[in-house]
Amino acid sequence: MAFLEVQGLVKHYGSTPAVDGVDFTVERGEFLSLLGPSGCGKSTTLMAIAGFIEPTSGRIAIDGRDMAAVKPNRRNIGIVFQSFALFPHMTVTENVAFGLEMRRVAAADRANRVADALQLVRLDAFADRYPKQLSGGQQQRVALARALVIRPDLLLLDEPMSSLDAKLRDEMRVEIRDIQRRVAITTILVTHDQTEALLMADRVAVMDRGRIQCIGPPHEVYEKPGSAFVSNFLGRTNLIAAEIIARSPGRLRLAVAGVEIEAVGEATGERTTLSIRPERVAFGEQGLPGRVESCLFMGGQWMYRVATQAGELVVLRPNEGGAPLATGASVHLAWPAAAAHIVHD
Amino acid sequence: MTRRNGPLALVFHAAFIAFILAPLVVVCLVAFTPEAYLSIPTTRWSLRWFKAIWGSDFIPAFWISVYVAAAAASLALLVSVPAAIATARFQFPGREALVAYFLSPLMVPHVVLGVALLRFMAEVGLTANAFGLIMGHVVIIMPFTLRLALAALAGMDRHVEWAAGSLGASDLTVFRRVTLPIILPGLAGGWLLAFIQSFDELTMTVFVASPGTTTLPVRMFQYITDNIDPMVAAISAALIGLAILLMAVMERVYGLERLLAGKGGD
């Protein structure tokens, strides 16, 4: 049995469903990321797990124990909010000690644990400051220490990085990931940032319109998105219409603008849609003919837009030091059969 | 970016400020006259009228005003905080109507309230009673405490309360340890505004006050209907001085803007 079980979770606001039947499980010590655009129901799901939002229906169980009748303050869950939600009238130490105080931990033990927690997030030198005297990254670390010091069964991170600037965000992702590994705590991260979800989590669940569209390890979800929404949301992709010529188990023979190709996946009917990641497309002698429309330099990569019979495709090629293809050049686009995935709308 | 005022605007602002301040300045000047009639002192200054206040029945009236205002502001605050939490934090049918009802005393003329309260208190036997007067004031000043309590709660991040809850605090502990300290500046601002409103209230109080509960504004009003001498000017000057003193103290201790803007937290 999984450590956290969410079954058939539904939350309606009035008649509109915010969460419309969500099922997933999280193993002990696992890091799951709920990824999706704003309004997809990911935060509502998280707050239902925390107990602050009462589900319309569905079941949430932690370690086999049903949470329906358990109040938020009895769930032993640590939460880091987007706004950090620090207590402005308390010092860093008082903030971190609050949860231990509520658990009636003896003063000496409390002081030790607070000190340990502050050391874990490298804030021992700021113990006596007030939150408003700290930078955004420091405030976030206080919030993390405050959530971890109570040794929660579950750590919930609600868009914790979205109010930090880009550079700090990159650092904190790695840092939080490291801390999560070190203390081996079951964690759920809610984010709308695909890089963050892919980078930090053991598994990613992509949500849209109140449902989980796709769940799995980051590279699998990225490589085999399954739906057009997921492939578009998880990084950039090329969606191409294709005609089905022949079928074999797990494989399809397709025609894209008159050029025959192979793809992985199953599809019924005569037409289908392919998803091909821009970094998997290469220029070659044979393949889909096209014309270079534009070429943008991105430092590590060149981004080409190529007009073809099947529509405009984006191609990412690594920068190997040489000159790029000129605008207007005639090219052929090719990709490995395994890079072309059937997606459903 | 702020635009600089043109000369016309500057003249307008100056005239506006002068119009507000001139009467106060005149009252303060008149208070120092040595004469027995209202006049601006030209040759000589005197504290004669300030000395006259001492030992007059204005002093007990002042204390009654202070007691009534403090009691009414505190009671109004006690009622406002739960009302503000209920209406700011929870959705229920009739929520908007309830807020409008609580704020409605702002809309009703005080004269009307005074007449109504006089009749009502006569019926229930609360005339000649400080309690009745205080309750009347609570009705009038409650919109102020409620407004500032609502503003303080609205300015507060809901997640801070959730964070406290997730850390193991019960609802009561969350309120006592987190919500209350954060909204306290807003509540203090509301209390202060309510106190000033109550202290100042004349229109309604004239109807309700009895000989035992004559507040300072009522006493002054009665006095000037019978006498025209600089005594009232001296009292006014003393009140202005007291207000300036209080504001200076509060500015030092708390920051007046923060108090009256009703902001919660930082």
XYZ file of C-alpha atoms in Angstrom:
611
model
C 0.000 0.000 0.000
C 1.269 3.401 -0.937
C 2.086 5.948 1.739
C -0.270 8.624 0.406
C -3.371 7.609 -1.477
C -5.663 10.038 -3.249
C -8.723 8.387 -4.769
C -11.449 9.976 -6.853
C -10.822 13.438 -5.415
C -13.469 15.948 -6.515
C -13.898 19.543 -5.412
C -16.682 21.717 -6.751
C -16.947 25.458 -6.249
C -20.601 26.074 -6.921
C -21.233 24.012 -10.025
C -17.751 24.342 -11.543
C -15.346 21.525 -10.712
C -11.880 22.707 -9.620
C -10.735 19.116 -9.168
C -12.615 16.601 -11.247
C -11.661 13.084 -10.229
C -7.980 12.877 -9.310
C -6.285 9.588 -8.385
C -2.657 9.101 -7.495
C -0.417 7.524 -4.918
C 2.914 8.595 -3.472
C 5.381 6.152 -1.980
C 7.232 6.828 1.267
C 10.184 9.130 0.603
C 9.080 9.842 -2.955
C 9.038 13.313 -4.532
C 5.949 13.864 -6.684
C 5.327 17.015 -8.665
C 1.872 18.223 -9.668
C 2.409 20.278 -12.803
C -0.159 22.288 -14.690
C -1.333 25.728 -15.792
C -3.076 28.014 -13.312
C -6.598 26.890 -12.577
C -5.887 23.236 -13.353
C -6.715 22.184 -9.808
C -3.223 21.386 -8.578
C -3.237 23.785 -5.618
C -6.771 22.738 -4.676
C -5.577 19.123 -4.630
C -2.649 20.079 -2.395
C -4.818 22.046 0.043
C -7.286 19.153 0.195
C -4.408 16.890 1.242
C -3.407 19.485 3.854
C -6.997 19.586 5.079
C -7.736 23.259 4.428
C -10.148 22.507 1.602
C -12.897 19.993 2.184
C -13.296 17.720 -0.856
C -16.748 17.338 -2.389
C -16.008 13.645 -2.660
C -13.085 11.258 -2.747
C -10.703 9.728 -0.275
C -7.322 10.840 1.058
C -5.322 8.448 3.201
C -1.873 8.869 4.736
C -0.131 5.676 5.806
C -3.414 3.799 5.452
C -5.303 6.233 7.707
C -8.303 8.028 6.233
C -7.912 11.791 6.640
C -11.555 12.840 6.203
C -12.173 13.362 9.923
C -8.652 14.598 10.757
C -8.300 18.349 11.247
C -5.382 20.136 9.508
C -3.535 20.654 12.796
C -3.619 16.896 13.491
C -2.333 15.728 10.109
C 1.367 16.279 10.787
C 1.995 17.834 7.400
C 4.638 20.498 6.724
C 3.713 23.126 4.158
C 5.758 25.760 2.353
C 3.423 28.327 0.820
C 4.032 30.483 -2.220
C 3.979 33.605 -0.028
C 6.108 31.697 2.553
C 3.458 32.741 5.122
C 5.997 33.454 7.840
C 4.734 34.941 11.091
C 5.771 38.592 10.687
C 5.730 39.320 14.415
C 8.097 36.487 15.314
C 11.842 36.089 14.824
C 13.292 33.345 12.661
C 13.839 31.193 15.744
C 10.302 31.787 17.003
C 8.893 30.965 13.571
C 10.745 27.677 13.393
C 10.031 26.825 17.040
C 6.274 27.414 16.673
C 5.444 23.894 15.505
C 7.540 22.343 18.268
C 5.859 24.557 20.835
C 2.476 23.320 19.604
C 3.760 19.762 20.055
C 4.873 20.620 23.605
C 8.477 19.707 22.920
C 10.606 20.526 25.990
C 12.495 23.820 25.776
C 16.013 22.338 25.634
C 15.107 19.786 22.974
C 13.244 22.512 21.102
C 16.288 24.784 21.004
C 18.435 21.937 19.659
C 16.005 20.988 16.949
C 15.513 24.610 15.870
C 19.280 25.042 15.675
C 19.584 21.850 13.612
C 16.822 22.924 11.259
C 18.373 26.362 10.760
C 21.723 24.739 10.083
C 20.102 22.453 7.519
C 18.914 25.494 5.558
C 22.116 27.454 6.316
C 20.407 30.214 8.263
C 22.011 29.760 11.698
C 23.421 33.293 11.515
C 19.972 34.849 11.075
C 18.179 33.279 14.034
C 17.236 36.566 15.692
C 16.088 38.450 12.603
C 12.492 39.180 11.740
C 11.140 37.908 8.391
C 11.009 41.367 6.820
C 14.742 41.760 7.482
C 15.468 38.755 5.252
C 15.739 38.369 1.488
C 13.228 36.287 -0.472
C 15.502 33.251 -0.597
C 16.224 33.459 3.127
C 12.518 33.756 3.910
C 11.876 30.681 1.836
C 14.519 28.743 3.728
C 12.900 29.793 7.023
C 9.580 28.486 5.706
C 11.266 25.234 4.736
C 12.974 24.873 8.119
C 9.695 25.630 9.890
C 7.933 22.921 7.880
C 10.699 20.331 8.334
C 11.466 20.831 12.022
C 8.222 19.153 13.085
C 9.368 15.997 11.260
C 6.187 15.834 9.219
C 4.917 12.692 7.530
C 4.446 14.683 4.367
C 5.982 17.864 2.968
C 3.823 19.986 0.674
C 5.413 22.705 -1.460
C 2.894 25.103 -3.018
C 4.676 26.990 -5.837
C 7.498 27.741 -3.409
C 9.815 29.173 -6.057
C 7.515 31.492 -7.972
C 8.251 34.625 -5.964
C 12.040 34.290 -6.287
C 14.129 35.750 -9.076
C 15.450 33.443 -11.792
C 18.972 32.841 -10.499
C 17.889 32.246 -6.913
C 15.148 29.943 -8.177
C 17.706 27.714 -9.882
C 19.771 27.512 -6.707
C 16.805 26.821 -4.460
C 15.528 24.030 -6.709
C 18.733 22.110 -6.296
C 18.990 22.957 -2.614
C 15.439 21.885 -1.774
C 15.954 18.736 -3.832
C 19.125 17.921 -1.875
C 17.466 18.579 1.481
C 14.496 16.437 0.497
C 16.835 13.573 -0.363
C 18.859 13.986 2.823
C 15.888 13.901 5.189
C 14.108 11.397 2.926
C 10.704 12.985 3.331
C 7.677 12.223 1.183
C 7.102 15.420 -0.787
C 4.534 16.872 -3.157
C 5.464 19.949 -5.165
C 2.874 22.041 -6.943
C 4.243 24.128 -9.796
C 3.382 25.557 -13.189
C 7.048 25.519 -14.186
C 7.886 22.426 -16.222
C 11.651 22.737 -15.743
C 11.128 22.765 -11.986
C 8.869 19.722 -12.065
C 11.196 17.714 -14.311
C 14.312 18.717 -12.383
C 13.112 18.107 -8.842
C 10.612 15.277 -8.839
C 10.878 11.486 -8.959
C 7.543 11.457 -10.707
C 5.558 14.155 -12.476
C 1.780 14.345 -12.746
C 0.583 16.757 -15.430
C -2.817 18.234 -14.612
C -5.325 20.026 -16.808
C -8.932 21.033 -16.153
C -9.096 19.255 -12.819
C -7.696 15.921 -13.995
C -4.336 14.221 -14.175
C -3.489 13.883 -17.862
C -0.305 11.936 -17.485
C 1.834 10.643 -14.621
C 5.251 9.023 -14.544
C 8.991 9.581 -14.184
C 10.046 12.946 -15.696
C 11.870 11.577 -18.746
C 9.050 9.176 -19.570
C 6.377 11.846 -19.337
C 8.564 14.099 -21.453
C 9.284 11.470 -24.071
C 5.863 9.812 -24.182
C 3.423 12.581 -23.332
C 0.348 10.767 -24.660
C -1.674 13.903 -25.309
C -1.184 17.075 -27.269
C -1.768 19.137 -24.120
C 0.941 17.377 -22.141
C 3.502 17.480 -24.934
C 2.907 21.201 -25.422
C 2.924 21.956 -21.716
C 6.056 19.935 -21.029
C 8.489 21.876 -23.133
C 8.215 22.768 -26.783
C 7.036 20.279 -29.348
C 6.063 19.963 -32.996
C 2.557 18.649 -33.611
C 2.149 17.193 -37.084
C -0.943 15.786 -38.786
C -0.355 12.401 -40.420
C -2.248 9.781 -42.425
C -2.101 6.177 -41.300
C -0.896 3.773 -43.973
C -0.224 0.542 -42.064
C -0.352 -0.775 -38.498
C 1.728 -3.243 -36.530
C 1.594 -3.726 -32.716
C 2.977 -0.556 -31.086
C 4.072 0.847 -34.411
C 2.485 2.820 -37.191
C 3.458 3.553 -40.738
C 2.415 7.070 -41.620
C 2.452 9.578 -44.420
C 3.376 13.161 -43.546
C 2.866 15.479 -46.503
C 3.636 12.623 -48.909
C 6.746 11.415 -47.067
C 6.500 7.970 -45.458
C 7.713 7.658 -41.872
C 7.387 5.358 -38.866
C 6.147 6.254 -35.422
C 5.564 4.613 -32.028
C 2.098 4.346 -30.510
C -1.349 3.096 -31.357
C -4.140 4.916 -33.135
C -7.502 4.143 -34.587
C -9.037 5.828 -37.652
C -7.248 7.151 -40.660
C -5.630 10.272 -39.368
C -3.625 11.024 -36.246
C -1.305 13.606 -34.690
C 2.404 13.190 -34.069
C 4.512 14.908 -31.450
C 8.198 15.358 -32.224
C 10.507 17.249 -29.866
C 12.528 19.999 -31.630
C 15.829 18.636 -30.293
C 15.160 15.246 -31.913
C 14.812 16.659 -35.423
C 17.984 16.745 -37.527
C 18.917 18.059 -40.934
C 19.729 15.297 -43.412
C 19.971 14.238 -47.043
C 16.530 12.657 -47.028
C 13.263 13.241 -45.196
C 10.670 15.953 -45.071
C 11.696 18.786 -47.423
C 11.547 22.332 -46.118
C 12.961 25.823 -46.202
C 14.693 27.638 -43.327
C 12.505 30.603 -42.349
C 14.491 31.957 -39.438
C 17.433 31.111 -37.271
C 17.817 32.307 -33.669
C 20.944 31.976 -31.558
C 20.253 30.765 -27.985
C 23.831 30.340 -26.760
C 24.048 26.586 -26.382
C 21.669 25.956 -29.262
C 20.405 27.286 -32.546
C 16.651 27.460 -32.980
C 15.428 27.107 -36.555
C 11.947 27.590 -37.909
C 11.478 25.457 -40.997
C 8.490 25.755 -43.344
C 7.366 22.360 -44.690
C 4.319 20.886 -46.394
C 3.243 19.660 -42.959
C 3.428 23.162 -41.457
C 6.132 25.133 -39.693
C 8.429 22.997 -37.539
C 10.841 24.098 -34.836
C 14.267 22.498 -34.888
C 16.834 22.828 -32.092
C 20.415 21.998 -32.988
C 23.370 22.119 -30.576
C 25.838 24.905 -31.183
C 29.026 23.133 -32.270
C 30.926 26.283 -33.098
C 30.233 26.333 -36.804
C 28.110 28.763 -38.806
C 24.338 28.147 -38.839
C 22.268 27.361 -41.893
C 21.293 30.464 -43.813
C 17.706 31.713 -43.951
C 16.089 30.476 -47.142
C 18.245 27.335 -47.401
C 16.535 24.178 -48.649
C 16.791 21.335 -46.136
C 15.430 17.884 -45.394
C 14.198 17.074 -41.892
C 14.583 13.619 -40.416
C 14.128 12.029 -36.993
C 14.385 8.561 -35.459
C 11.150 6.592 -35.542
C 11.260 6.380 -31.702
C 11.152 10.182 -31.476
C 7.752 10.396 -33.199
C 4.934 9.791 -30.736
C 1.248 9.487 -31.410
C -0.670 11.958 -29.244
C -4.365 12.334 -28.616
C -6.184 15.623 -28.243
C 6.280 59.990 -10.811
C 4.761 62.999 -9.063
C 3.887 66.135 -10.943
C 4.665 69.487 -9.383
C 1.731 71.694 -8.533
C 1.199 74.800 -10.646
C 0.928 78.210 -8.931
C -2.869 78.163 -9.092
C -3.021 74.769 -7.438
C -0.607 75.925 -4.737
C -2.781 78.950 -3.961
C -5.833 76.701 -3.823
C -4.155 74.245 -1.455
C -2.892 77.045 0.760
C -6.355 78.626 0.933
C -7.880 75.243 1.692
C -5.478 74.541 4.545
C -5.926 78.056 5.902
C -9.694 77.593 5.877
C -9.359 74.437 7.962
C -6.823 75.825 10.419
C -8.005 79.451 10.836
C -10.915 78.724 13.200
C -8.694 76.594 15.392
C -6.051 79.288 15.514
C -8.661 81.926 16.415
C -10.087 79.747 19.194
C -6.625 79.193 20.630
C -5.888 82.926 20.539
C -9.188 83.847 22.152
C -8.478 81.375 24.947
C -5.653 83.599 26.163
C -7.689 86.783 26.412
C -7.766 88.593 29.765
C -11.195 90.059 28.956
C -14.565 88.659 30.036
C -15.846 88.549 26.484
C -14.737 86.842 23.278
C -11.798 88.784 21.854
C -8.403 88.200 20.393
C -5.846 89.414 22.932
C -3.928 92.422 21.588
C -2.154 93.988 24.522
C -1.949 91.362 27.200
C -2.030 87.542 27.519
C -3.756 85.821 30.372
C -4.296 82.296 31.671
C -7.386 83.506 33.510
C -9.815 81.314 31.567
C -7.656 78.228 31.840
C -7.587 78.692 35.610
C -11.374 79.067 35.530
C -11.723 75.595 34.029
C -10.164 74.086 37.095
C -12.827 73.470 39.679
C -15.647 74.022 37.190
C -18.019 71.217 36.283
C -16.215 70.853 32.955
C -13.654 68.649 34.637
C -16.099 65.902 35.714
C -17.781 66.204 32.306
C -14.386 65.631 30.678
C -13.858 62.483 32.728
C -17.334 61.201 31.921
C -16.511 61.697 28.227
C -13.260 59.810 28.630
C -14.923 56.932 30.475
C -17.822 56.724 28.050
C -15.526 56.887 25.006
C -13.106 54.287 26.387
C -15.888 51.924 27.402
C -17.825 52.375 24.160
C -14.724 51.970 21.945
C -13.658 48.846 23.826
C -17.133 47.308 23.680
C -17.444 48.147 19.988
C -14.078 46.501 19.347
C -15.068 43.391 21.286
C -18.160 43.025 19.108
C -16.397 44.009 15.885
C -13.558 41.482 15.927
C -15.728 38.338 15.874
C -18.090 40.034 13.405
C -15.169 40.980 11.152
C -13.710 37.465 11.280
C -17.071 35.906 10.501
C -17.737 38.167 7.539
C -14.171 38.302 6.191
C -13.345 34.615 6.521
C -16.559 32.752 5.879
C -19.066 32.639 3.065
C -22.669 32.353 4.200
C -26.046 33.592 2.984
C -26.757 37.158 4.047
C -23.090 37.979 4.609
C -23.195 41.213 2.590
C -26.452 42.242 4.242
C -24.909 41.697 7.670
C -21.908 43.911 6.884
C -24.227 46.600 5.496
C -26.325 46.342 8.657
C -23.313 46.731 10.931
C -22.143 49.767 8.968
C -25.617 51.339 8.652
C -25.293 53.685 11.684
C -23.002 55.742 9.423
C -26.006 56.401 7.194
C -28.595 57.223 9.851
C -28.553 60.875 11.024
C -27.502 61.114 14.661
C -30.523 63.277 15.439
C -32.786 60.439 14.386
C -30.762 57.963 16.418
C -30.918 60.305 19.406
C -34.704 60.563 19.324
C -35.075 56.835 18.741
C -32.691 55.929 21.559
C -34.387 58.352 23.953
C -37.744 56.694 23.335
C -36.257 53.200 23.438
C -34.356 53.778 26.680
C -37.393 55.301 28.315
C -39.277 52.120 27.441
C -36.658 49.748 28.822
C -35.743 51.966 31.758
C -32.194 52.895 30.796
C -32.499 56.697 31.048
C -30.277 58.527 33.546
C -27.912 55.633 33.158
C -24.334 55.612 31.893
C -24.869 52.129 30.459
C -27.570 53.404 28.125
C -25.340 56.248 26.962
C -22.438 53.869 26.332
C -24.626 51.490 24.359
C -25.849 54.379 22.250
C -22.261 55.325 21.501
C -21.381 51.723 20.655
C -24.032 51.813 17.928
C -22.572 54.966 16.427
C -18.876 54.044 16.585
C -19.102 50.369 15.721
C -18.757 51.061 11.950
C -15.306 52.489 12.638
C -13.977 49.556 14.635
C -15.561 47.105 12.204
C -14.182 48.823 9.111
C -10.642 48.828 10.439
C -10.883 45.258 11.704
C -12.137 44.176 8.271
C -9.348 46.085 6.533
C -6.733 44.510 8.811
C -8.074 41.014 8.143
C -8.329 41.622 4.398
C -4.710 42.819 4.348
C -3.550 39.667 6.063
C -2.274 36.639 4.140
C -4.698 33.803 4.790
C -1.901 31.317 4.343
C -0.189 32.582 7.489
C -3.105 31.200 9.487
C -3.015 27.981 7.492
C 0.705 27.660 8.144
C 0.077 27.953 11.886
C -2.696 25.361 11.613
C -0.514 22.930 9.705
C 2.136 23.301 12.399
C -0.338 21.952 14.931
C -2.090 25.034 16.325
C -5.804 24.770 17.130
C -8.149 27.437 15.750
C -8.109 29.291 19.063
C -4.303 29.178 19.262
C -4.006 30.385 15.679
C -6.159 33.379 16.578
C -4.354 34.145 19.818
C -0.776 33.605 18.618
C -0.950 34.635 14.972
C -4.093 36.451 13.796
C -4.536 38.784 16.762
C -0.908 40.030 16.910
C -0.947 40.662 13.158
C -4.219 42.610 13.085
C -3.545 44.411 16.374
C -2.337 47.670 14.762
C -5.543 47.786 12.736
C -7.631 47.124 15.825
C -5.768 49.815 17.764
C -6.432 52.264 14.935
C -10.113 51.348 14.977
C -10.290 51.776 18.738
C -8.670 55.184 18.477
C -11.027 56.411 15.744
C -13.975 55.066 17.709
C -12.750 56.775 20.874
C -12.467 60.107 19.064
C -15.912 59.684 17.506
C -17.460 58.919 20.859
C -15.604 61.689 22.685
C -16.787 64.161 20.068
C -20.389 62.987 19.810
C -22.920 65.710 20.615
C -26.017 65.385 18.429
C -27.190 62.050 19.734
C -25.789 62.460 23.224
C -27.799 65.624 23.877
C -30.947 63.511 23.696
C -29.703 60.649 25.805
C -27.470 62.316 28.407
C -28.936 62.915 31.838
C -27.617 65.198 34.621
C -25.442 62.337 35.899
C -24.013 61.539 32.491
C -23.306 64.916 30.945
C -20.370 64.510 28.586
C -17.982 67.339 27.801
C -19.467 68.278 24.392
C -22.962 68.335 25.926
C -21.761 70.448 28.851
C -20.047 72.886 26.476
C -23.138 73.074 24.321
C -25.280 73.825 27.363
C -22.803 76.407 28.562
C -22.657 78.415 25.360
C -26.438 78.509 25.076
C -26.433 80.504 28.340
C -23.076 82.300 28.405
C -20.825 83.941 25.909
C -17.404 84.106 27.489
C -13.935 82.769 26.593
C -14.279 79.762 28.933
C -15.360 77.506 26.056
C -12.478 78.790 23.934
C -10.062 77.877 26.726
C -11.504 74.381 26.975
C -11.240 73.995 23.207
C -7.628 75.151 23.264
C -6.884 72.702 26.067
C -8.484 69.858 24.066
C -6.476 70.784 20.967
C -3.317 70.782 23.052
C -4.209 67.412 24.534
C -4.897 65.949 21.083
C -1.542 67.202 19.747
C 0.208 65.729 22.777
C -1.498 62.349 22.322
C -0.707 62.280 18.614
C 2.939 63.085 19.282
C 3.155 60.264 21.818
C 1.494 57.785 19.478
C 3.643 58.825 16.554
C 6.711 58.122 18.687
C 5.440 54.823 20.028
C 3.682 53.398 17.025
C 3.646 55.522 13.890
C 0.356 57.302 13.390
C -0.027 56.500 9.724
C 0.301 52.805 10.369
C -2.248 53.006 13.151
C -4.883 54.913 11.212
C -4.312 53.233 7.866
C -5.366 50.067 9.639
C -2.710 47.914 8.067
C -2.083 44.481 9.450
C 1.421 43.185 10.022
C 4.285 44.866 8.254
